[in-house]
Coordinates of C-alpha atoms in Angstrom, one line a residue:
Chain Q
X834 CA 225.7 91.1 -74.1
X835 CA 227.4 91.2 -70.7
X836 CA 230.5 93.3 -71.0
X837 CA 233.0 95.8 -69.5
X838 CA 233.8 98.6 -71.9
X839 CA 236.9 100.7 -71.6
X840 CA 237.8 103.9 -73.6
X841 CA 240.1 104.8 -75.1
X842 CA 241.6 101.5 -76.2
X843 CA 244.8 103.3 -77.2
X844 CA 246.2 106.6 -76.2
X845 CA 249.5 108.5 -76.6
X846 CA 249.8 111.6 -74.5
X847 CA 252.5 113.8 -73.0
X848 CA 253.7 114.3 -69.5
X849 CA 251.4 116.4 -67.3
X850 CA 248.4 116.4 -69.6
X851 CA 245.4 115.1 -67.5
X852 CA 243.5 112.2 -68.9
X853 CA 240.7 109.9 -68.0
X854 CA 240.1 106.3 -69.0
X855 CA 236.5 105.4 -68.8
X856 CA 235.1 102.1 -67.7
X857 CA 231.5 101.0 -67.9
X858 CA 229.8 97.7 -67.1
X859 CA 226.3 96.5 -67.9
X860 CA 226.0 93.7 -65.4
X861 CA 224.9 95.7 -62.4
X862 CA 228.0 94.6 -60.6
X863 CA 228.8 96.2 -57.3
X864 CA 232.6 95.5 -57.4
X865 CA 234.8 97.2 -59.9
X866 CA 238.6 97.4 -60.1
X867 CA 241.5 98.8 -62.1
X868 CA 244.7 96.9 -62.8
X869 CA 247.8 97.8 -64.7
X870 CA 249.8 95.2 -66.6
X871 CA 253.5 95.6 -67.1
X872 CA 256.0 93.1 -68.7
X873 CA 257.5 90.8 -66.1
X874 CA 255.2 92.1 -63.4
X875 CA 251.8 90.6 -64.2
X876 CA 248.7 92.5 -63.2
X877 CA 248.7 94.8 -60.2
X878 CA 245.7 96.4 -58.7
X879 CA 245.5 100.2 -58.7
X880 CA 242.1 101.0 -57.1
X881 CA 238.9 99.1 -56.4
X882 CA 235.4 100.0 -55.5
X883 CA 232.9 97.8 -53.5
X884 CA 229.9 100.0 -54.4
X885 CA 228.8 103.5 -55.3
X886 CA 230.8 106.1 -53.4
X887 CA 233.1 103.4 -51.8
X888 CA 236.6 103.2 -53.2
X889 CA 239.9 102.0 -51.8
X890 CA 243.6 101.8 -52.8
X891 CA 245.1 98.7 -54.3
X892 CA 248.8 97.9 -54.5
X893 CA 249.9 100.7 -56.8
X894 CA 247.6 103.7 -56.4
X895 CA 250.2 106.5 -56.6
X896 CA 249.5 108.9 -59.4
X897 CA 245.9 107.8 -60.0
X898 CA 242.5 108.8 -58.8
X899 CA 239.1 107.1 -59.2
X900 CA 235.5 107.9 -58.6
X901 CA 232.3 105.9 -58.3
X902 CA 229.3 108.2 -58.6
X903 CA 227.2 105.6 -60.5
X904 CA 227.1 101.9 -60.2
X905 CA 228.0 101.2 -63.8
X906 CA 230.9 103.6 -64.2
X907 CA 234.4 103.6 -62.7
X908 CA 236.7 106.1 -64.4
X909 CA 240.5 106.1 -63.9
X910 CA 242.0 109.6 -63.7
X911 CA 245.6 110.5 -64.3
X912 CA 245.9 114.0 -63.1
X913 CA 249.5 114.5 -64.2
X914 CA 250.7 111.5 -66.2
X915 CA 254.3 110.6 -66.2
X916 CA 256.3 108.1 -68.4
X917 CA 256.3 105.5 -65.6
X918 CA 252.5 105.2 -66.1
X919 CA 253.0 103.9 -69.6
X920 CA 251.2 100.6 -69.3
X921 CA 248.3 98.4 -70.3
X922 CA 245.3 99.1 -68.1
X923 CA 242.4 96.8 -67.4
X924 CA 239.1 97.5 -65.8
X925 CA 237.2 94.6 -64.2
X926 CA 233.9 94.0 -62.4
X927 CA 232.3 91.3 -60.3
X928 CA 229.0 90.8 -58.5
X929 CA 229.4 91.9 -54.9
X930 CA 226.8 89.4 -53.8
X931 CA 228.9 86.6 -55.1
X932 CA 230.8 85.2 -52.1
X933 CA 232.2 82.2 -54.0
X934 CA 234.9 82.0 -56.7
X935 CA 232.9 84.4 -59.0
X936 CA 234.4 85.3 -62.2
X937 CA 236.1 88.7 -62.6
X938 CA 235.0 90.2 -65.9
X939 CA 237.6 92.2 -67.7
X940 CA 237.5 94.9 -70.2
X941 CA 239.5 94.7 -73.4
X942 CA 242.4 96.8 -72.0
X943 CA 243.6 100.4 -72.7
X944 CA 247.2 100.8 -73.9
X945 CA 248.5 104.1 -72.6
X946 CA 251.8 105.7 -73.6
X947 CA 253.1 108.8 -71.8
X948 CA 255.9 110.6 -73.6
Chain M
X899 CA 250.3 89.6 -48.0
X900 CA 249.6 86.8 -50.4
X901 CA 252.0 86.2 -53.3
X902 CA 251.7 84.1 -56.4
X903 CA 254.8 82.8 -58.1
X904 CA 255.0 81.5 -61.7
X905 CA 258.5 80.2 -62.1
X906 CA 258.4 79.6 -65.8
X907 CA 258.5 82.9 -67.8
X908 CA 258.2 80.9 -71.1
X909 CA 257.2 77.5 -72.1
X910 CA 256.7 75.7 -75.4
X911 CA 254.8 72.6 -76.5
X912 CA 254.2 70.6 -79.6
X913 CA 250.8 70.6 -81.1
X914 CA 248.7 67.7 -79.7
X915 CA 251.1 67.2 -76.8
X916 CA 250.5 68.0 -73.1
X917 CA 252.1 70.8 -71.1
X918 CA 252.0 71.7 -67.4
X919 CA 252.4 75.3 -66.2
X920 CA 253.5 75.8 -62.6
X921 CA 252.1 78.1 -60.0
X922 CA 252.8 78.3 -56.3
X923 CA 251.3 80.8 -53.8
X924 CA 251.9 81.9 -50.3
X925 CA 249.1 82.5 -47.8
X926 CA 248.2 81.9 -44.2
X927 CA 244.5 81.6 -45.0
X928 CA 242.7 78.3 -45.2
X929 CA 239.8 79.4 -47.4
X930 CA 240.6 80.9 -50.8
X931 CA 240.1 80.6 -54.5
X932 CA 242.6 80.0 -57.3
X933 CA 242.3 80.8 -61.0
X934 CA 244.1 80.5 -64.3
X935 CA 243.5 83.2 -66.8
X936 CA 244.6 83.1 -70.5
X937 CA 245.6 86.3 -72.3
X938 CA 245.9 85.7 -76.1
X939 CA 247.4 88.3 -78.4
X940 CA 244.1 90.1 -78.4
X941 CA 244.9 91.1 -74.8
X942 CA 241.5 89.9 -73.5
X943 CA 241.7 88.2 -70.1
X944 CA 239.8 84.9 -70.3
X945 CA 239.1 82.8 -67.3
X946 CA 240.3 79.2 -68.0
X947 CA 239.6 77.4 -64.8
X948 CA 239.0 78.0 -61.1
X949 CA 239.4 76.0 -57.9
X950 CA 238.0 76.4 -54.5
X951 CA 240.5 75.6 -51.8
X952 CA 238.1 73.6 -49.6
X953 CA 237.4 71.2 -52.5
X954 CA 239.9 68.4 -52.7
X955 CA 238.8 67.4 -56.2
X956 CA 240.9 69.0 -59.0
X957 CA 238.9 71.2 -61.3
X958 CA 238.6 70.2 -65.0
X959 CA 237.4 72.1 -68.0
X960 CA 237.6 70.1 -71.2
X961 CA 241.3 69.9 -72.1
X962 CA 242.3 72.0 -69.1
X963 CA 242.8 70.6 -65.6
X964 CA 244.6 71.5 -62.5
X965 CA 246.7 69.7 -59.9
X966 CA 245.9 71.4 -56.7
X967 CA 248.1 70.5 -53.8
X968 CA 246.9 72.6 -50.8
X969 CA 249.6 71.5 -48.4
X970 CA 252.3 72.4 -50.8
X971 CA 250.5 75.5 -51.9
X972 CA 250.8 74.5 -55.5
X973 CA 248.3 75.0 -58.3
X974 CA 249.6 73.8 -61.7
X975 CA 247.6 73.9 -65.0
X976 CA 247.7 71.0 -67.4
X977 CA 246.8 71.5 -71.0
X978 CA 246.1 68.3 -72.9
X979 CA 246.1 67.9 -76.7
X980 CA 247.5 71.4 -77.1
X981 CA 246.2 73.5 -80.0
X982 CA 247.6 76.5 -81.8
X983 CA 244.9 78.6 -80.2
X984 CA 246.3 77.8 -76.8
X985 CA 249.3 80.0 -77.5
X986 CA 249.0 82.9 -75.0
X987 CA 250.2 84.3 -71.8
X988 CA 248.8 82.4 -68.8
X989 CA 248.3 84.0 -65.4
X990 CA 247.8 82.2 -62.1
X991 CA 245.7 84.2 -59.6
X992 CA 244.7 84.0 -55.9
X993 CA 241.8 85.5 -54.1
X994 CA 240.9 85.2 -50.4
X995 CA 237.4 83.9 -49.7
X996 CA 236.8 86.6 -47.2
X997 CA 235.0 89.6 -48.6
X998 CA 235.6 91.2 -52.0
X999 CA 239.4 91.0 -51.8
X1000 CA 241.4 91.6 -55.0
X1001 CA 242.8 89.0 -57.3
X1002 CA 246.6 88.7 -56.8
X1003 CA 248.3 87.7 -60.0
X1004 CA 251.5 85.9 -60.8
X1005 CA 253.8 87.4 -63.4
X1006 CA 252.7 85.1 -66.1
X1007 CA 254.0 82.3 -68.3
X1008 CA 254.1 82.7 -72.1
X1009 CA 253.1 79.5 -73.8
X1010 CA 254.1 78.9 -77.4
X1011 CA 252.5 76.1 -79.4
X1012 CA 254.7 74.6 -82.2
X1013 CA 252.9 73.1 -85.2

């Protein structure tokens, strides 16, 4: 089954404690992306990656890091989480060869709370 | 930068009736794609319908159809014969046709379906 898998699905942590949200896709997609969803703001892109070792900032990259060492994985790293990073996070992927209106496949979301 | 505006934070519809969700966008590009995503309480992002800007014909997927007005930069979603399962948050999204550019989302419209 084609899917994007995120872990953990839920996490409560404290300010300053480094954490990583993993994302893995099994569709051999080149393009992967992280979004955060906040009430009244919709989804905003944090980082994206066009392929292995190619990453770039989205609209709200501050406080986040990413890496793309393998095609299937795109972890989101919060080096020193702060309460304003409490949010619902989505990982998504798409075929890079698709130049049309290809579907962006989303993971199930990770609810992060920073105390 | 492109922006997407959903002017209705909340809408409600009676079961079996028809409802239209509004979306406008701002872009200087001529070639792009538009999408409607549904987010039920499970938080999963589900693609409902997509439209290619160069196609004049409005997209249709079963009970879901769009009214795409390119000159007015409007992309509304019509849901016919509304069902209880249609209750969700709906997001309008825009993507440029050039390269693997990110999806730009509106802030969402929460749709309630009344039995």
